[in-house]
Coordinates of N, CA and C in Angstrom, one line a residue:
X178 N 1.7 7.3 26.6 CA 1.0 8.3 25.7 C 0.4 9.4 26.5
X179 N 0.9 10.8 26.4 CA 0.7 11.7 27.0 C -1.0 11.8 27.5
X180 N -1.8 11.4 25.8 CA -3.5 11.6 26.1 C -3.8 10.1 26.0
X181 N -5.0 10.0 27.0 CA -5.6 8.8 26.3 C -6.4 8.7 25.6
X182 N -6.8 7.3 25.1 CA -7.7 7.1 24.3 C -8.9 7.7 24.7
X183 N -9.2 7.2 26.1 CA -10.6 7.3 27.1 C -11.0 8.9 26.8
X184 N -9.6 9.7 27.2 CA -9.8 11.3 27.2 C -10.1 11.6 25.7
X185 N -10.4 11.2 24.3 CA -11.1 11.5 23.6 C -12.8 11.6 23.4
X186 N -13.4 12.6 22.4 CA -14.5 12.6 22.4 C -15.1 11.6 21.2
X187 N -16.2 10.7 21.1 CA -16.6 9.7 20.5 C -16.1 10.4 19.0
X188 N -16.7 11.6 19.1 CA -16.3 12.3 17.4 C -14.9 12.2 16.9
X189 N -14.0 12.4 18.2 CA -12.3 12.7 17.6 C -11.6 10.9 17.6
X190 N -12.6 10.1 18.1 CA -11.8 8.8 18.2 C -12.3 8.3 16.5
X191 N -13.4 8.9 16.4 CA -13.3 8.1 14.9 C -12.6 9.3 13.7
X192 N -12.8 10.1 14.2 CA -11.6 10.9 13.1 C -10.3 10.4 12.9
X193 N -9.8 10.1 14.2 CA -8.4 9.3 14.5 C -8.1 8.2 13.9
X194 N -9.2 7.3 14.0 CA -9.3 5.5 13.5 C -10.4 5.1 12.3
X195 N -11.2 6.3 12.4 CA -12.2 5.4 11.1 C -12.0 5.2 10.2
X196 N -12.2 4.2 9.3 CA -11.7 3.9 7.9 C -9.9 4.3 7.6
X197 N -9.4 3.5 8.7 CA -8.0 3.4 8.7 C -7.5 1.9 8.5
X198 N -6.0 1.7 7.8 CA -5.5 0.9 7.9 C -4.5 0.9 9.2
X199 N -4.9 -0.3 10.3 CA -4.2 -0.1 11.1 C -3.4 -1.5 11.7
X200 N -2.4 -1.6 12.7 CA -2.2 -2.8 13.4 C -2.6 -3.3 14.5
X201 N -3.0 -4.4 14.3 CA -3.0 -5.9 15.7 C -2.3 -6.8 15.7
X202 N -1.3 -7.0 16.7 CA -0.6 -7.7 17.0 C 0.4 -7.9 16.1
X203 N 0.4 -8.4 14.9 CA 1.5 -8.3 13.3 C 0.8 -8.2 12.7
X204 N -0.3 -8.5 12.5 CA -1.4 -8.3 11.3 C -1.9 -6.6 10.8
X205 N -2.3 -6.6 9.8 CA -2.9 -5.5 9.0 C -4.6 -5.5 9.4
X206 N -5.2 -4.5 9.8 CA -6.7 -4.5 9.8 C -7.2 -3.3 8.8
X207 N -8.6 -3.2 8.5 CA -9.1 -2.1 8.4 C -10.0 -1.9 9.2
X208 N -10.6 -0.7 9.7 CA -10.9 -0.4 10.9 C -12.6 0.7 9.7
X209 N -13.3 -0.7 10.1 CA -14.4 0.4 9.8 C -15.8 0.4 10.4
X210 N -15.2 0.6 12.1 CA -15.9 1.8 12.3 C -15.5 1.8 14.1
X211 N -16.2 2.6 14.5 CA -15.5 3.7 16.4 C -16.9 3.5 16.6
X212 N -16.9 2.6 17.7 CA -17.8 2.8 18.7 C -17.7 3.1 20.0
X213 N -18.5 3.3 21.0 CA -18.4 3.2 22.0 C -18.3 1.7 23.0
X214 N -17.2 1.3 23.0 CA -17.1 -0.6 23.8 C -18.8 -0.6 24.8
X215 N -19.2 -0.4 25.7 CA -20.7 -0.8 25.8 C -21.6 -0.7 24.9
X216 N -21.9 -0.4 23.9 CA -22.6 -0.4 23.1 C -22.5 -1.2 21.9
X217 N -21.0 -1.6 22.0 CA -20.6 -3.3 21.1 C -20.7 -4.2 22.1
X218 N -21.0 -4.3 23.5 CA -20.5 -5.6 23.7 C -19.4 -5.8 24.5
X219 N -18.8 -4.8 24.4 CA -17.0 -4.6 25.3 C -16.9 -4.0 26.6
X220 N -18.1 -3.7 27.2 CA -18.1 -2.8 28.2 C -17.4 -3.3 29.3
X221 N -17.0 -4.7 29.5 CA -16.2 -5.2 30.4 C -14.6 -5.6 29.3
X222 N -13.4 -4.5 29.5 CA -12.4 -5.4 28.9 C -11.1 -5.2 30.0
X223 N -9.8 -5.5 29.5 CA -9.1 -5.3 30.7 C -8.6 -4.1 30.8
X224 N -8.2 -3.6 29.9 CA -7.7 -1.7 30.2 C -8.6 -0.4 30.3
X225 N -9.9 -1.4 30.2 CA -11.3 -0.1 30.7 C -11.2 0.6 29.6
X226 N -11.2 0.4 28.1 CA -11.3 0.8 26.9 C -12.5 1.5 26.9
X227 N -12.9 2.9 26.6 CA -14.1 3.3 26.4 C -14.2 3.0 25.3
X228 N -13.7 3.2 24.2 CA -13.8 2.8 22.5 C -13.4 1.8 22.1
X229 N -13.8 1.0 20.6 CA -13.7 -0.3 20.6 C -13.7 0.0 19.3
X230 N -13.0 -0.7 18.2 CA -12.6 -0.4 17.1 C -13.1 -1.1 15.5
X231 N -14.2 -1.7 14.8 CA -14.8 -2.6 14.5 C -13.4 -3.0 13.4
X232 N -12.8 -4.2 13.7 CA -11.5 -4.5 12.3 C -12.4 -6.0 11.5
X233 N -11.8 -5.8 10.3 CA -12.1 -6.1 9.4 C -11.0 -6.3 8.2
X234 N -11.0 -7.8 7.5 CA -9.9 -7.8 6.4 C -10.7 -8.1 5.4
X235 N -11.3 -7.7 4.3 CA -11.6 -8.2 3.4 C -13.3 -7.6 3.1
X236 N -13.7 -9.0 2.8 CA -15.0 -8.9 2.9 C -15.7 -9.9 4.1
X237 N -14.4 -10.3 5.0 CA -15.1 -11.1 6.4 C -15.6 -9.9 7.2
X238 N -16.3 -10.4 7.9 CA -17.6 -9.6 8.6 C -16.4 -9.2 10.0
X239 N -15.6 -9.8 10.3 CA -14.9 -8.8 11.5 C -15.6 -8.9 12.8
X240 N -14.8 -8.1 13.6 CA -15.0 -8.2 15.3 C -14.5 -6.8 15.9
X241 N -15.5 -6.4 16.6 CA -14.7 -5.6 17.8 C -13.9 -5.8 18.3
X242 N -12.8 -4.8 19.0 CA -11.9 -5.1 20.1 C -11.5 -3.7 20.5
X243 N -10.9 -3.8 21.6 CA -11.1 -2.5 22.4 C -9.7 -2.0 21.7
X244 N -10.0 -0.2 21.5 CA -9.3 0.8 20.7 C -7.6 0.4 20.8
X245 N -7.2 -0.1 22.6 CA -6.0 0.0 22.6 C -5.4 -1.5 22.4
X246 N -5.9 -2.1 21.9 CA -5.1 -3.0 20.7 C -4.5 -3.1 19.8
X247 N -5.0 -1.7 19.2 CA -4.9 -1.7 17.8 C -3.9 -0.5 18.3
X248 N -2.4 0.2 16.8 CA -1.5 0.6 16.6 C -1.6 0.9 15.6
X249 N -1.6 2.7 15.5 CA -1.2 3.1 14.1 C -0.3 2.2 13.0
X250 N -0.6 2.9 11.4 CA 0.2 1.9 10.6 C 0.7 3.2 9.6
X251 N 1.8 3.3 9.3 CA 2.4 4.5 9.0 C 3.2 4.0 7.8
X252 N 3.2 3.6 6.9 CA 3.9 2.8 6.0 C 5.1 4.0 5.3
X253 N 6.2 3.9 4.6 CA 7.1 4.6 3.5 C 6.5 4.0 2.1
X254 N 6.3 5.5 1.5 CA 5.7 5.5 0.3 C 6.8 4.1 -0.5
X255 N 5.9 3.4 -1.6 CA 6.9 2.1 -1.8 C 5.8 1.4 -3.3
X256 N 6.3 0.8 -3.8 CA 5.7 -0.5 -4.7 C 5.5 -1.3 -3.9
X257 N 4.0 -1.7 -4.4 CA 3.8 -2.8 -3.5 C 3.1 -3.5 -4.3
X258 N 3.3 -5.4 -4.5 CA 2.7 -6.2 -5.7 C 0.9 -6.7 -4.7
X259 N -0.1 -6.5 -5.9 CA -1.5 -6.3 -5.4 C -2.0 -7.4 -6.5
X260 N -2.2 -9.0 -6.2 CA -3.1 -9.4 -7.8 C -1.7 -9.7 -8.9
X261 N -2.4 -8.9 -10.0 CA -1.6 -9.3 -11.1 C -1.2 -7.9 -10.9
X262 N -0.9 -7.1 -10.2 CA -0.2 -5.7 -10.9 C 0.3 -5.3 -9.9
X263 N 1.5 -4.3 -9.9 CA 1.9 -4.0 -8.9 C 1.9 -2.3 -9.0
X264 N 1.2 -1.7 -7.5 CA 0.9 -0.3 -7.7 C 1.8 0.6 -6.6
X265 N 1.7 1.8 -6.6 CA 2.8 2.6 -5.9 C 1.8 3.5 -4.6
X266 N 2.4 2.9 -3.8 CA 1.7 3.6 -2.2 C 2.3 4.9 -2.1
X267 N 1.2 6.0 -2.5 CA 1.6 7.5 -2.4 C 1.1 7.9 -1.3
X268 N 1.6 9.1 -0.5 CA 1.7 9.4 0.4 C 0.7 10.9 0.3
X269 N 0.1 11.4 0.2 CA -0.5 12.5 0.1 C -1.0 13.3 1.3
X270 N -0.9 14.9 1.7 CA -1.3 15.8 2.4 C -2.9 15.2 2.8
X271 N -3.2 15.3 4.1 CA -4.4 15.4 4.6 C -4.9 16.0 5.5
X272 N -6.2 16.8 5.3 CA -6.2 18.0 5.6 C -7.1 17.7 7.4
X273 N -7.8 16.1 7.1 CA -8.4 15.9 8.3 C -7.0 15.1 9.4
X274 N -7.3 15.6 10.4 CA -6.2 15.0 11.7 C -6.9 13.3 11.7
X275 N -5.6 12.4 11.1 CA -5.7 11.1 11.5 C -4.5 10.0 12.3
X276 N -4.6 9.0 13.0 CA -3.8 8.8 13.3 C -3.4 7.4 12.8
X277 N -3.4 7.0 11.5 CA -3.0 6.5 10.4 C -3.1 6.2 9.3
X278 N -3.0 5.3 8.5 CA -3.0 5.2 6.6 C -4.5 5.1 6.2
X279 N -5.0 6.6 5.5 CA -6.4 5.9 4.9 C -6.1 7.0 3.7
X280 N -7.5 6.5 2.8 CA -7.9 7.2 1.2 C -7.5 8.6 1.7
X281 N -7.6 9.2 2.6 CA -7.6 10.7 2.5 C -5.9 11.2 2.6
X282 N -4.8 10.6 3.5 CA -3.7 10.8 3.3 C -2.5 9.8 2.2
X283 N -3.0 9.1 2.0 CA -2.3 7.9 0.8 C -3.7 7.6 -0.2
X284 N -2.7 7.3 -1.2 CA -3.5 6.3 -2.6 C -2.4 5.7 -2.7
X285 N -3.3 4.6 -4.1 CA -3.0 3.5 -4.6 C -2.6 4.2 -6.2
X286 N -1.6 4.5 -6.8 CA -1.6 4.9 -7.9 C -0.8 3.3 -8.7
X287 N -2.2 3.5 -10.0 CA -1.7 2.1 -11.5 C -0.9 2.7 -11.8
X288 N 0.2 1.9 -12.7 CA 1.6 1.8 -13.4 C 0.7 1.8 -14.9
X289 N -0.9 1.6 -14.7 CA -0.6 1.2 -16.5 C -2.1 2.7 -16.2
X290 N -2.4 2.9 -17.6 CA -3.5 3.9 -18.2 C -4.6 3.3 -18.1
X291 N -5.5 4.3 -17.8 CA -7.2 4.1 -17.3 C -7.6 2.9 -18.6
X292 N -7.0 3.1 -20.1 CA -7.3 2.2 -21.2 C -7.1 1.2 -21.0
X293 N -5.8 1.1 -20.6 CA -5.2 -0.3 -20.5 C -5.9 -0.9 -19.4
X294 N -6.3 -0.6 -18.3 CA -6.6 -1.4 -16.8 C -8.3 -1.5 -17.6
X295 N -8.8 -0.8 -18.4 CA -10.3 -1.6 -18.8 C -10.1 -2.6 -19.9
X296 N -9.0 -2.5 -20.8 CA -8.8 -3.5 -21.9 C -8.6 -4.9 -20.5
X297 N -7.3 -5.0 -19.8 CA -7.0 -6.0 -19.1 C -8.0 -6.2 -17.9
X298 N -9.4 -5.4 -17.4 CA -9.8 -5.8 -16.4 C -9.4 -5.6 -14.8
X299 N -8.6 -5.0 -14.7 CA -8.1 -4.3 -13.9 C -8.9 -3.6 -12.8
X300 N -9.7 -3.9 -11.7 CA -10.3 -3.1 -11.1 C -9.6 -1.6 -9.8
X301 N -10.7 -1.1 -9.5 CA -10.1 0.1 -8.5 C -9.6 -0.8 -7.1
X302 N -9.2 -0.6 -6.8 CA -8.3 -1.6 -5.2 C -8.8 0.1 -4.1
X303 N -9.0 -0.6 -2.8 CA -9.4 0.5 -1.8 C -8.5 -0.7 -0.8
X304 N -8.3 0.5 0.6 CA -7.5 -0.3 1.6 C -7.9 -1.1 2.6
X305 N -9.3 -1.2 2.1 CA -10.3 -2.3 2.9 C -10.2 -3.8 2.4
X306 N -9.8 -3.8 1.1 CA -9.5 -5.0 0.7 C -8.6 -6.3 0.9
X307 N -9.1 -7.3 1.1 CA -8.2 -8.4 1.7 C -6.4 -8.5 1.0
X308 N -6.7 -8.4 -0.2 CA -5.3 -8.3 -1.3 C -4.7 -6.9 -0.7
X309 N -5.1 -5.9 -0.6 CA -4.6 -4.9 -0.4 C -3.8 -5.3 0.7
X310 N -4.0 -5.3 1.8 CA -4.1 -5.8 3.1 C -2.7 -6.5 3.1
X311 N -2.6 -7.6 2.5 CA -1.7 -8.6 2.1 C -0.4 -7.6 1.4
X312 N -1.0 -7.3 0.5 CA 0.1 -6.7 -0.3 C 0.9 -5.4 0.9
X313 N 0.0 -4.7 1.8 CA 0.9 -3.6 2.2 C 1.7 -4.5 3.3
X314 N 1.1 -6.4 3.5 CA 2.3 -6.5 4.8 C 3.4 -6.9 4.1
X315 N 3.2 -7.2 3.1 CA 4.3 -8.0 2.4 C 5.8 -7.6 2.0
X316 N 6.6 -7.7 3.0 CA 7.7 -6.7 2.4 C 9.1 -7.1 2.2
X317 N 8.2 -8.5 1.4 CA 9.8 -9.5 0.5 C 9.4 -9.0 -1.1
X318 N 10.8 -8.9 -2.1 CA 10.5 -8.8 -3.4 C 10.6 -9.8 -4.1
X319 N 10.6 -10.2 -5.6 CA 11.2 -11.1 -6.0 C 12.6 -10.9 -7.2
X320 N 13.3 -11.5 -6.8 CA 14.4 -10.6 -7.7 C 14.4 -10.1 -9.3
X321 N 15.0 -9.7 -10.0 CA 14.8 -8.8 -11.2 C 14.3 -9.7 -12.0
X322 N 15.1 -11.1 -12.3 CA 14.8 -12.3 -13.5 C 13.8 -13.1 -12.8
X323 N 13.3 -13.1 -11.7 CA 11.7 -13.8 -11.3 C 11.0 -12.7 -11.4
X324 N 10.6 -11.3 -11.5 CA 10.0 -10.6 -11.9 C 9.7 -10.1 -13.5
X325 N 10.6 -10.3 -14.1 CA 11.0 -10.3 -15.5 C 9.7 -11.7 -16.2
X326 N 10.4 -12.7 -15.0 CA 9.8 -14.2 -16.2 C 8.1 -14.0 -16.2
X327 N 8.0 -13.0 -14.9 CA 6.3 -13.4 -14.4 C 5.7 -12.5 -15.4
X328 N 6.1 -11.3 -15.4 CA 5.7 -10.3 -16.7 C 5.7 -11.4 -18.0
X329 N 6.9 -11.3 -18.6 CA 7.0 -11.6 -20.0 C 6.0 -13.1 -20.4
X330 N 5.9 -14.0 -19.2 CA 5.0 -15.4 -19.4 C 3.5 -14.7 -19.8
X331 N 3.6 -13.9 -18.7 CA 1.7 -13.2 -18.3 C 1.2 -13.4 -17.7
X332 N 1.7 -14.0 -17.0 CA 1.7 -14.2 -15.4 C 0.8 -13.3 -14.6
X333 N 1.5 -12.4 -15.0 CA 1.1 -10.7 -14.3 C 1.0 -9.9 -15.3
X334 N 0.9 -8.9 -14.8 CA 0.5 -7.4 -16.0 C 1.7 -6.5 -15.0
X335 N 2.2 -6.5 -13.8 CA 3.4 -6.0 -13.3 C 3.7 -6.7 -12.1
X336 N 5.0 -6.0 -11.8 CA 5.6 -6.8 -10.2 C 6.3 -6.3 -10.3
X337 N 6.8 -5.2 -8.8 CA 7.9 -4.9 -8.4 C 8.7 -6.1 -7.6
X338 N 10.1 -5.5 -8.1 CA 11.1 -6.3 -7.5 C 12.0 -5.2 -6.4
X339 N 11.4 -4.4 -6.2 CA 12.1 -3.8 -4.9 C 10.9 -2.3 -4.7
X340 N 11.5 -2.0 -3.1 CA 10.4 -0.9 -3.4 C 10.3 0.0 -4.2
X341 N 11.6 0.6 -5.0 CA 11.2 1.7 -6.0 C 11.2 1.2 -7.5
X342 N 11.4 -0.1 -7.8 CA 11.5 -0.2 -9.1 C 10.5 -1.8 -9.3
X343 N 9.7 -1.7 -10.6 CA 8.7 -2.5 -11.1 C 9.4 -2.8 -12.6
X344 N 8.4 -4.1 -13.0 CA 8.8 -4.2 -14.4 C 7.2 -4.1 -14.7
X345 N 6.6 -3.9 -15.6 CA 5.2 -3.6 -16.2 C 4.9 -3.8 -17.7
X346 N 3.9 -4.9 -18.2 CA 3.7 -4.7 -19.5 C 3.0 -3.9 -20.0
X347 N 3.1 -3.0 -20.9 CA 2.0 -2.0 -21.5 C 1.8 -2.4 -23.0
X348 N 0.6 -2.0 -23.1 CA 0.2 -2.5 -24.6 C 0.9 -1.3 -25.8
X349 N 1.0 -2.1 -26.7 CA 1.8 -1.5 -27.3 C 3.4 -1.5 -27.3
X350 N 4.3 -2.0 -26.3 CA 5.6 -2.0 -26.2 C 6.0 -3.4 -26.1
X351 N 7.2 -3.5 -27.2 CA 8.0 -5.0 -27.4 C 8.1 -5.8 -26.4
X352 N 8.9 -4.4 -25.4 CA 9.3 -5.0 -24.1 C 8.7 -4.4 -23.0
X353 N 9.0 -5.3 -22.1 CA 8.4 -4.5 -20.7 C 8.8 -3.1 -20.4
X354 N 8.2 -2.4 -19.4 CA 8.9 -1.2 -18.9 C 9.3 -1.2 -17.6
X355 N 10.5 -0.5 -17.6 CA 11.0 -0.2 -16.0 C 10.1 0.8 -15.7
X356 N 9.8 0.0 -14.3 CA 9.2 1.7 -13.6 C 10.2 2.1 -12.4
X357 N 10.3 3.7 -12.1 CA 10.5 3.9 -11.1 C 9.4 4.8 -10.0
X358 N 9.3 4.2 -9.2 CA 7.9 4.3 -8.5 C 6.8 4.5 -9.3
X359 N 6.4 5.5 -9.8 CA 5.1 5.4 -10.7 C 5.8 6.1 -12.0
X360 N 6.6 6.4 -12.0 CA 7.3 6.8 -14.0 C 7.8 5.5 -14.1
X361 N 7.6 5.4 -15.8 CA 8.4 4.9 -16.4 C 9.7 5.1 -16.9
X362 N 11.0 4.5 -17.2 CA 12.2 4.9 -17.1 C 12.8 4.1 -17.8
X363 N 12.2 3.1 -18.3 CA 13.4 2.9 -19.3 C 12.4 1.1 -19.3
X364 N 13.4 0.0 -20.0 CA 13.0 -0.9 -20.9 C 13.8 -2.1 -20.0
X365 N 13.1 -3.4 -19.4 CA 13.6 -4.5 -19.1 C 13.6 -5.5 -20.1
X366 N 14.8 -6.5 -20.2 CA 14.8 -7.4 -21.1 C 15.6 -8.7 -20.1
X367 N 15.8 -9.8 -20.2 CA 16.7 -10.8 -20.0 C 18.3 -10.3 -20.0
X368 N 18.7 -9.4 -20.8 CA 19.7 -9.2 -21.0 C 20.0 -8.1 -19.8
X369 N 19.0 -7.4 -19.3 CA 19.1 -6.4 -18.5 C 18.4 -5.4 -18.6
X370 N 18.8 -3.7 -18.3 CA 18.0 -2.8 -18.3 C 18.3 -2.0 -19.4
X371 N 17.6 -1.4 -20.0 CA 18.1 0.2 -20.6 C 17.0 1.5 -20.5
X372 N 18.0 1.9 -19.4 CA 17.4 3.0 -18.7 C 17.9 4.5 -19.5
X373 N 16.6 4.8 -19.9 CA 15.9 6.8 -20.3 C 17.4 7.5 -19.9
X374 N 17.8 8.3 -20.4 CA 18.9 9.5 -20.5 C 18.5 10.2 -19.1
X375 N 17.0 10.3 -19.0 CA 16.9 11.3 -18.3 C 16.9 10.6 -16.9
X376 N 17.0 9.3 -17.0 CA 16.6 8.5 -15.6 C 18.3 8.6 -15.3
X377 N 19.4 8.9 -15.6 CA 20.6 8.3 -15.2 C 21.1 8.5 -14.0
X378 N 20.4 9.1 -13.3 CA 20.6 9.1 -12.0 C 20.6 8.3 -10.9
X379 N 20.1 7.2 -11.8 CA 19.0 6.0 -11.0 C 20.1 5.0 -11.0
X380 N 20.8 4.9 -12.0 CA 22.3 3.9 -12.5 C 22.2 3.0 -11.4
X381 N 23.3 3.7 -10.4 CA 24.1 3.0 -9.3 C 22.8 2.5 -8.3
X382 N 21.8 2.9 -8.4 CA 20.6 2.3 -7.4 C 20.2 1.2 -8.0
X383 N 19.8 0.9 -9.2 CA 19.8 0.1 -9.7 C 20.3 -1.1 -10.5
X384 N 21.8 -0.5 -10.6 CA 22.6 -1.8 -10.6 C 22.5 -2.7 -9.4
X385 N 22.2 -2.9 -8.6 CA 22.4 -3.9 -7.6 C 21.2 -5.2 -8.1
X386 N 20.4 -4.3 -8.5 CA 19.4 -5.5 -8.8 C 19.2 -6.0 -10.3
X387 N 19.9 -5.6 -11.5 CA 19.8 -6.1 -12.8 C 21.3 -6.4 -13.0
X388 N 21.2 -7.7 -13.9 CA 22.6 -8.3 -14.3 C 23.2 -6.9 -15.1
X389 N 22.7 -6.6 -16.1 CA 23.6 -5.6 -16.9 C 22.4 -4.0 -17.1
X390 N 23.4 -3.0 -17.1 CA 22.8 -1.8 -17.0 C 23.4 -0.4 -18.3
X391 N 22.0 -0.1 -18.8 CA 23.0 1.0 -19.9 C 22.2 1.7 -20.4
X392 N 22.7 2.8 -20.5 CA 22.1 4.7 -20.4 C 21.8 4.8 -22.0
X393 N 20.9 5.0 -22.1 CA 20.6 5.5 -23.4 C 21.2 7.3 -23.5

């Protein structure tokens, strides 16, 4: 790496890392907060880390470790299943220089309306959260008819079965809905999909994962 960590100023190392979602080793951290390693505790490590990165999953209390452990985490916008619902990792402009995933360059956007997530209970998810955490490492699906059965039982309130497409119950509809990333597009059933006129573009991507497919 051209610069080092060391050659930053305490102010630009937490611009870089604070309240970021980042990696250790294969695991997911959240990183909340940039210190100076002597002043946590780290002043002896082996790469003479001046900064030390406080990580943290969940609501466990976490540990220091020196800055260059940890590795940006750069995810592709995607569905990802969170709980009982599954939400869409958006990618968004950010105006502050960071060097990976937090609230300021990504969100978490719901599949269902501010109504519905207070009728069902549904709380706000942030990327400090242990489920969060889990859900962004997780990057198996479950196929269309084990996504299907977990909606329609109630299992869940949604679940993507691949990264761009979810099935979701919303109140008020017979059947579930297809989503594609955060729109809705058309209608899942047992029998298969029937995907929106206006989605038909989507056809041949989505045949691979539903038994039967058809264009309104």
């Amino acid at each position: 790496m051209p610069l080092s960590y060391n050659d930053l100023s305490l102010k630009d190392a937490r611009q870089w890392f604070n309240d970021c979602v980042v990696i250790k080793g294969s695991e997911l951290f959240y990183v909340a907060g940039i210190g100076e390693s002597a002043d946590v505790g780290l002043e002896e490590n082996p790469k003479g880390d001046k900064y030390a990165a406080h990580l943290t999953q969940g609501s466990a209390e976490g540990a220091w470790f020196p800055l260059s452990d940890i590795a940006p985490y750069w995810p592709q916008e995607r569905l990802i299943n969170v709980g009982r619902e599954a939400l869409f990792l958006k990618r968004t402009a950010d105006r502050q220089w960071s060097r990976s995933l937090r609230r300021t360059n990504a969100s978490l956007q719901t599949l269902h309306s501010a109504a519905e997530r207070k009728v069902l209970a549904l709380s706000h998810m942030n990327f400090g959260e242990e489920r969060v955490l889990k859900g962004l490492s997780r990057l198996d699906y479950p196929s269309y008819s084990e996504a299907l059965e977990k909606v329609m039982s109630g299992e869940v309130w949604g679940v993507a079965f691949s990264p761009n497409y979810a099935i979701v119950s919303h109140a008020g509809c017979a059947e579930p809905t297809l989503h594609y990333k955060e729109w809705a597009v058309g209608t899942a059933s047992p029998r298969g999909v029937l995907l929106e006129s206006v989605a038909y573009f989507l056809a041949d991507e989505l045949s691979q994962f539903v038994p039967t497919l058809e264009v309104k």
